Coordinates of C-alpha atoms in Angstrom, one line a residue:
M211 CA 0.2 -0.1 0.0
R212 CA 2.7 2.5 1.0
K213 CA 4.5 1.4 -2.2
L214 CA 1.3 2.6 -4.4
I215 CA 1.0 5.8 -2.6
A216 CA 4.8 6.4 -3.1
W217 CA 4.2 5.7 -7.1
T218 CA 0.9 7.8 -7.0
L219 CA 2.7 10.7 -5.6
L220 CA 5.5 10.7 -8.0
V221 CA 3.6 10.3 -11.0
C222 CA 1.4 13.3 -9.9
T223 CA 4.6 15.3 -9.4
L224 CA 6.2 14.5 -12.9
L225 CA 2.5 15.4 -14.3
L226 CA 2.7 18.8 -12.7
C227 CA 6.7 19.6 -13.7
G228 CA 5.7 18.9 -17.5
C229 CA 2.6 21.4 -17.7
A230 CA 4.9 23.6 -15.8
K231 CA 7.3 23.4 -18.7
E232 CA 4.5 23.6 -21.3
K233 CA 3.2 26.8 -20.0
I234 CA 6.6 28.4 -20.0
S235 CA 7.2 27.4 -23.4
E236 CA 4.1 29.2 -24.6
E237 CA 5.2 32.4 -23.3
P238 CA 7.5 34.6 -25.5
T239 CA 10.8 34.8 -24.0
T240 CA 12.7 38.1 -23.3
E241 CA 15.4 37.4 -26.0
A242 CA 12.3 37.0 -28.6
A243 CA 10.6 40.0 -27.2
T244 CA 13.6 42.5 -27.6
T245 CA 14.9 41.0 -30.9
D246 CA 14.3 44.6 -32.7
A247 CA 15.8 46.6 -29.6
P248 CA 19.2 48.3 -30.1
T249 CA 21.9 46.3 -28.5
T250 CA 24.5 47.8 -26.1
P251 CA 28.3 46.8 -27.0
T252 CA 30.3 45.0 -24.4
T253 CA 33.0 47.0 -22.6
E254 CA 35.4 45.4 -24.8
Q255 CA 33.8 46.3 -28.1
A256 CA 33.2 49.7 -26.9
S257 CA 37.2 49.8 -26.3
Q258 CA 37.8 48.5 -29.6
E259 CA 35.2 50.9 -31.3
P260 CA 36.0 54.2 -29.9
T261 CA 33.6 57.0 -31.6
A262 CA 34.4 60.8 -32.0
E263 CA 31.3 61.5 -29.2
K264 CA 33.2 59.5 -26.5
A265 CA 36.6 61.2 -27.7
N266 CA 35.0 64.7 -27.7
F267 CA 33.5 64.4 -24.2
G268 CA 36.0 62.3 -22.3
A269 CA 38.8 63.5 -20.1
L270 CA 41.6 65.0 -22.0
P271 CA 44.6 62.8 -21.9
E272 CA 48.0 63.8 -20.9
N273 CA 50.4 65.4 -23.6
Y274 CA 47.3 66.2 -25.7
T275 CA 48.2 67.8 -29.1
P276 CA 46.2 69.8 -31.3
E277 CA 46.2 67.1 -33.9
Q278 CA 44.7 65.0 -31.6
A279 CA 41.8 67.5 -30.7
L280 CA 41.2 67.6 -34.4
E281 CA 40.9 64.0 -34.9
H282 CA 38.2 64.1 -32.2
Q283 CA 36.3 66.7 -34.1
C284 CA 37.1 69.6 -31.8
L285 CA 37.4 73.4 -32.6
V286 CA 41.1 74.3 -31.7
L287 CA 42.3 77.6 -30.4
V288 CA 46.4 78.1 -30.4
W289 CA 47.9 80.7 -28.7
G290 CA 51.3 81.8 -29.8
E291 CA 54.3 83.2 -27.5
D292 CA 52.5 86.4 -27.7
A293 CA 49.5 85.8 -25.5
T294 CA 47.8 89.3 -26.6
Q295 CA 47.5 88.2 -30.0
P296 CA 44.4 86.4 -31.2
P297 CA 44.8 82.5 -31.7
E298 CA 45.0 80.4 -34.6
V299 CA 41.8 78.8 -35.5
L300 CA 41.9 75.1 -36.2
G301 CA 38.9 72.7 -37.0
R302 CA 36.4 75.6 -37.9
E303 CA 34.4 73.1 -40.1
H304 CA 33.3 71.5 -36.7
W305 CA 32.0 74.8 -35.1
E306 CA 30.0 75.4 -38.4
S307 CA 28.5 71.6 -38.1
F308 CA 27.4 72.6 -34.8
L309 CA 25.6 75.7 -35.9
T310 CA 23.8 73.7 -38.7
A311 CA 22.7 70.8 -36.2
C312 CA 21.3 73.6 -34.2
E313 CA 19.6 75.2 -37.0
N314 CA 17.9 72.1 -38.0
G315 CA 16.5 71.6 -34.6
Q316 CA 18.9 68.5 -33.7
T317 CA 18.0 67.9 -29.8
D318 CA 21.5 66.7 -28.7
A319 CA 24.2 68.9 -30.5
R320 CA 27.6 68.9 -29.0
L321 CA 31.0 71.1 -29.5
R322 CA 34.3 70.7 -27.4
V323 CA 36.5 73.7 -27.9
I324 CA 40.2 73.2 -26.9
Y325 CA 42.3 76.1 -26.1
F326 CA 46.2 75.6 -26.2
Q327 CA 48.5 78.2 -24.7
G328 CA 52.1 76.8 -24.6
E329 CA 52.2 73.6 -22.3
V330 CA 48.5 74.5 -20.7
Y331 CA 45.4 73.1 -22.7
Y332 CA 42.1 73.0 -21.5
Y333 CA 38.4 73.1 -22.6
S334 CA 34.9 74.2 -23.0
D335 CA 31.9 72.3 -23.9
L336 CA 29.0 73.7 -25.7
T337 CA 25.6 72.0 -26.0
R338 CA 22.3 72.2 -27.1
Y339 CA 20.1 69.3 -25.3
D340 CA 16.2 69.1 -25.4
G341 CA 16.2 72.9 -26.8
Y342 CA 18.5 74.5 -24.0
Y343 CA 22.0 75.7 -24.8
S344 CA 24.6 75.3 -22.0
M345 CA 28.5 75.8 -21.7
Y346 CA 30.9 74.0 -19.2
T347 CA 34.4 75.0 -18.8
Y348 CA 37.3 73.1 -17.1
N349 CA 41.0 74.0 -16.8
A350 CA 42.9 71.4 -14.7
F351 CA 45.8 73.4 -14.6
H352 CA 44.6 76.4 -13.1
N353 CA 42.1 74.7 -11.2
Y354 CA 39.4 76.5 -12.4
E355 CA 35.6 75.7 -13.7
A356 CA 32.7 77.7 -14.8
A357 CA 29.1 76.5 -16.1
I358 CA 26.5 78.9 -18.1
G359 CA 22.9 77.9 -18.7
A360 CA 20.8 76.7 -19.6
Y361 CA 19.3 79.1 -22.1
R362 CA 16.9 79.2 -24.8
Y363 CA 18.6 80.8 -27.5
M364 CA 22.3 81.5 -28.6
K365 CA 22.5 84.7 -31.2
R366 CA 24.6 85.9 -33.3
I367 CA 26.0 89.6 -32.2
E368 CA 27.5 91.9 -35.2
G369 CA 28.1 95.6 -35.5
I370 CA 30.2 98.6 -34.5
E371 CA 31.1 98.6 -30.5
P372 CA 30.5 101.7 -29.5
N373 CA 33.3 102.1 -27.1
T374 CA 36.1 101.1 -29.5
N375 CA 34.3 101.6 -32.7
N376 CA 35.3 98.1 -34.3
H377 CA 33.4 96.0 -36.1
V378 CA 32.7 92.8 -34.0
C379 CA 31.1 89.4 -34.2
Y380 CA 30.3 86.9 -31.9
Y381 CA 27.6 84.8 -30.2
I382 CA 25.9 84.7 -26.6
L383 CA 23.2 82.7 -25.0
T384 CA 20.2 84.4 -23.9
D385 CA 16.7 83.8 -22.8
L386 CA 15.5 86.8 -24.3
E387 CA 14.0 86.0 -28.0
E388 CA 13.7 89.7 -28.6
L389 CA 17.4 90.8 -27.7
T390 CA 19.3 92.1 -30.7
S391 CA 22.7 93.2 -31.6
E392 CA 21.9 96.7 -30.9
D393 CA 21.1 96.0 -27.4
V394 CA 23.9 94.1 -26.6
L395 CA 26.5 96.5 -28.4
S396 CA 25.1 99.3 -26.6
A397 CA 25.8 97.9 -23.2
A398 CA 28.1 95.5 -21.5
R399 CA 25.2 94.3 -19.4
I400 CA 21.6 94.7 -19.6
C401 CA 19.4 94.3 -16.4
D402 CA 16.3 92.5 -16.8
I403 CA 14.3 93.7 -13.7
E404 CA 11.3 91.9 -14.7
T405 CA 12.5 88.4 -14.4
E406 CA 15.1 89.7 -12.2
K407 CA 17.8 87.4 -13.9
G408 CA 20.0 90.6 -13.7
V409 CA 22.2 89.4 -16.8
P410 CA 19.9 88.6 -19.5
Y411 CA 22.8 87.1 -21.8
E412 CA 26.2 85.4 -21.6
P413 CA 28.8 85.5 -24.2
V414 CA 30.1 82.5 -26.0
D415 CA 33.5 83.7 -25.3
F416 CA 35.7 81.7 -27.9
T417 CA 33.5 82.7 -30.6
Q418 CA 35.0 86.2 -30.7
Y419 CA 38.0 84.7 -32.2
L420 CA 36.0 83.2 -34.9
Y421 CA 35.0 86.2 -37.3
L422 CA 38.1 88.5 -37.1
D423 CA 38.9 88.3 -40.4

C-alpha cells in the first residue's frame, strides 16, 4: 500500500512539472521580445571601437595635442608666445557643423573647444540639449571651472562696438528672444528687472576669435 501511494505521488509530481514546462514554453522569451531593440556594445567592443562623441566628451589625456583634438572633431584655438595676439583657429568646420545642427533643430548637439596656451591646455563644452544651450569650461591646470546655462537661445551679435568703434561678431546665450545686436552692443550688461535675472545674456567667449577676418 505504501509503495502504491509513493508511486502515485511521484506520477503526480512528474505531471505537474510537465505542465509547468509546457506553460513556460508558450510565453515569449525575453530574447524574442527584444529582438528589434538596439544592442549595447560590450566593454571590450566599446574600447575597440571608440567614437568621436566619446573622445570629444571624455577626460583630456596627458600630453594632448592640437592634432589629436582635430581628430576628435574639436574646435581648436592655439595661442603663440605672444598671448596678447589672437589665437590660430583650427577645425572651424566643426563649429559650422554645430551651428547647422542647432539650426536644424537637433535635440542633442555638442561641440568641444580646446584651448592651447604653451604647455597648458583646457576645454569648453558647448551643448544644445532638449532645446536649451549650456557651456561648461574646465581648466585643470589652473583649478578653474565655470558653467553657464541653460538658455533657450544662442544669438549672433554683429555690428560696431560703440566704445571702440570696431566691427565685432560673436555669439551669446540668452532667454530673451527679442534681444538684438544693438541691445547687446550698446551696453556691456543689461538688467532684466522683470524676471530678476540681473544679466539676460552670457557671451560664448571663444566665438570672438572666429570672425576677426
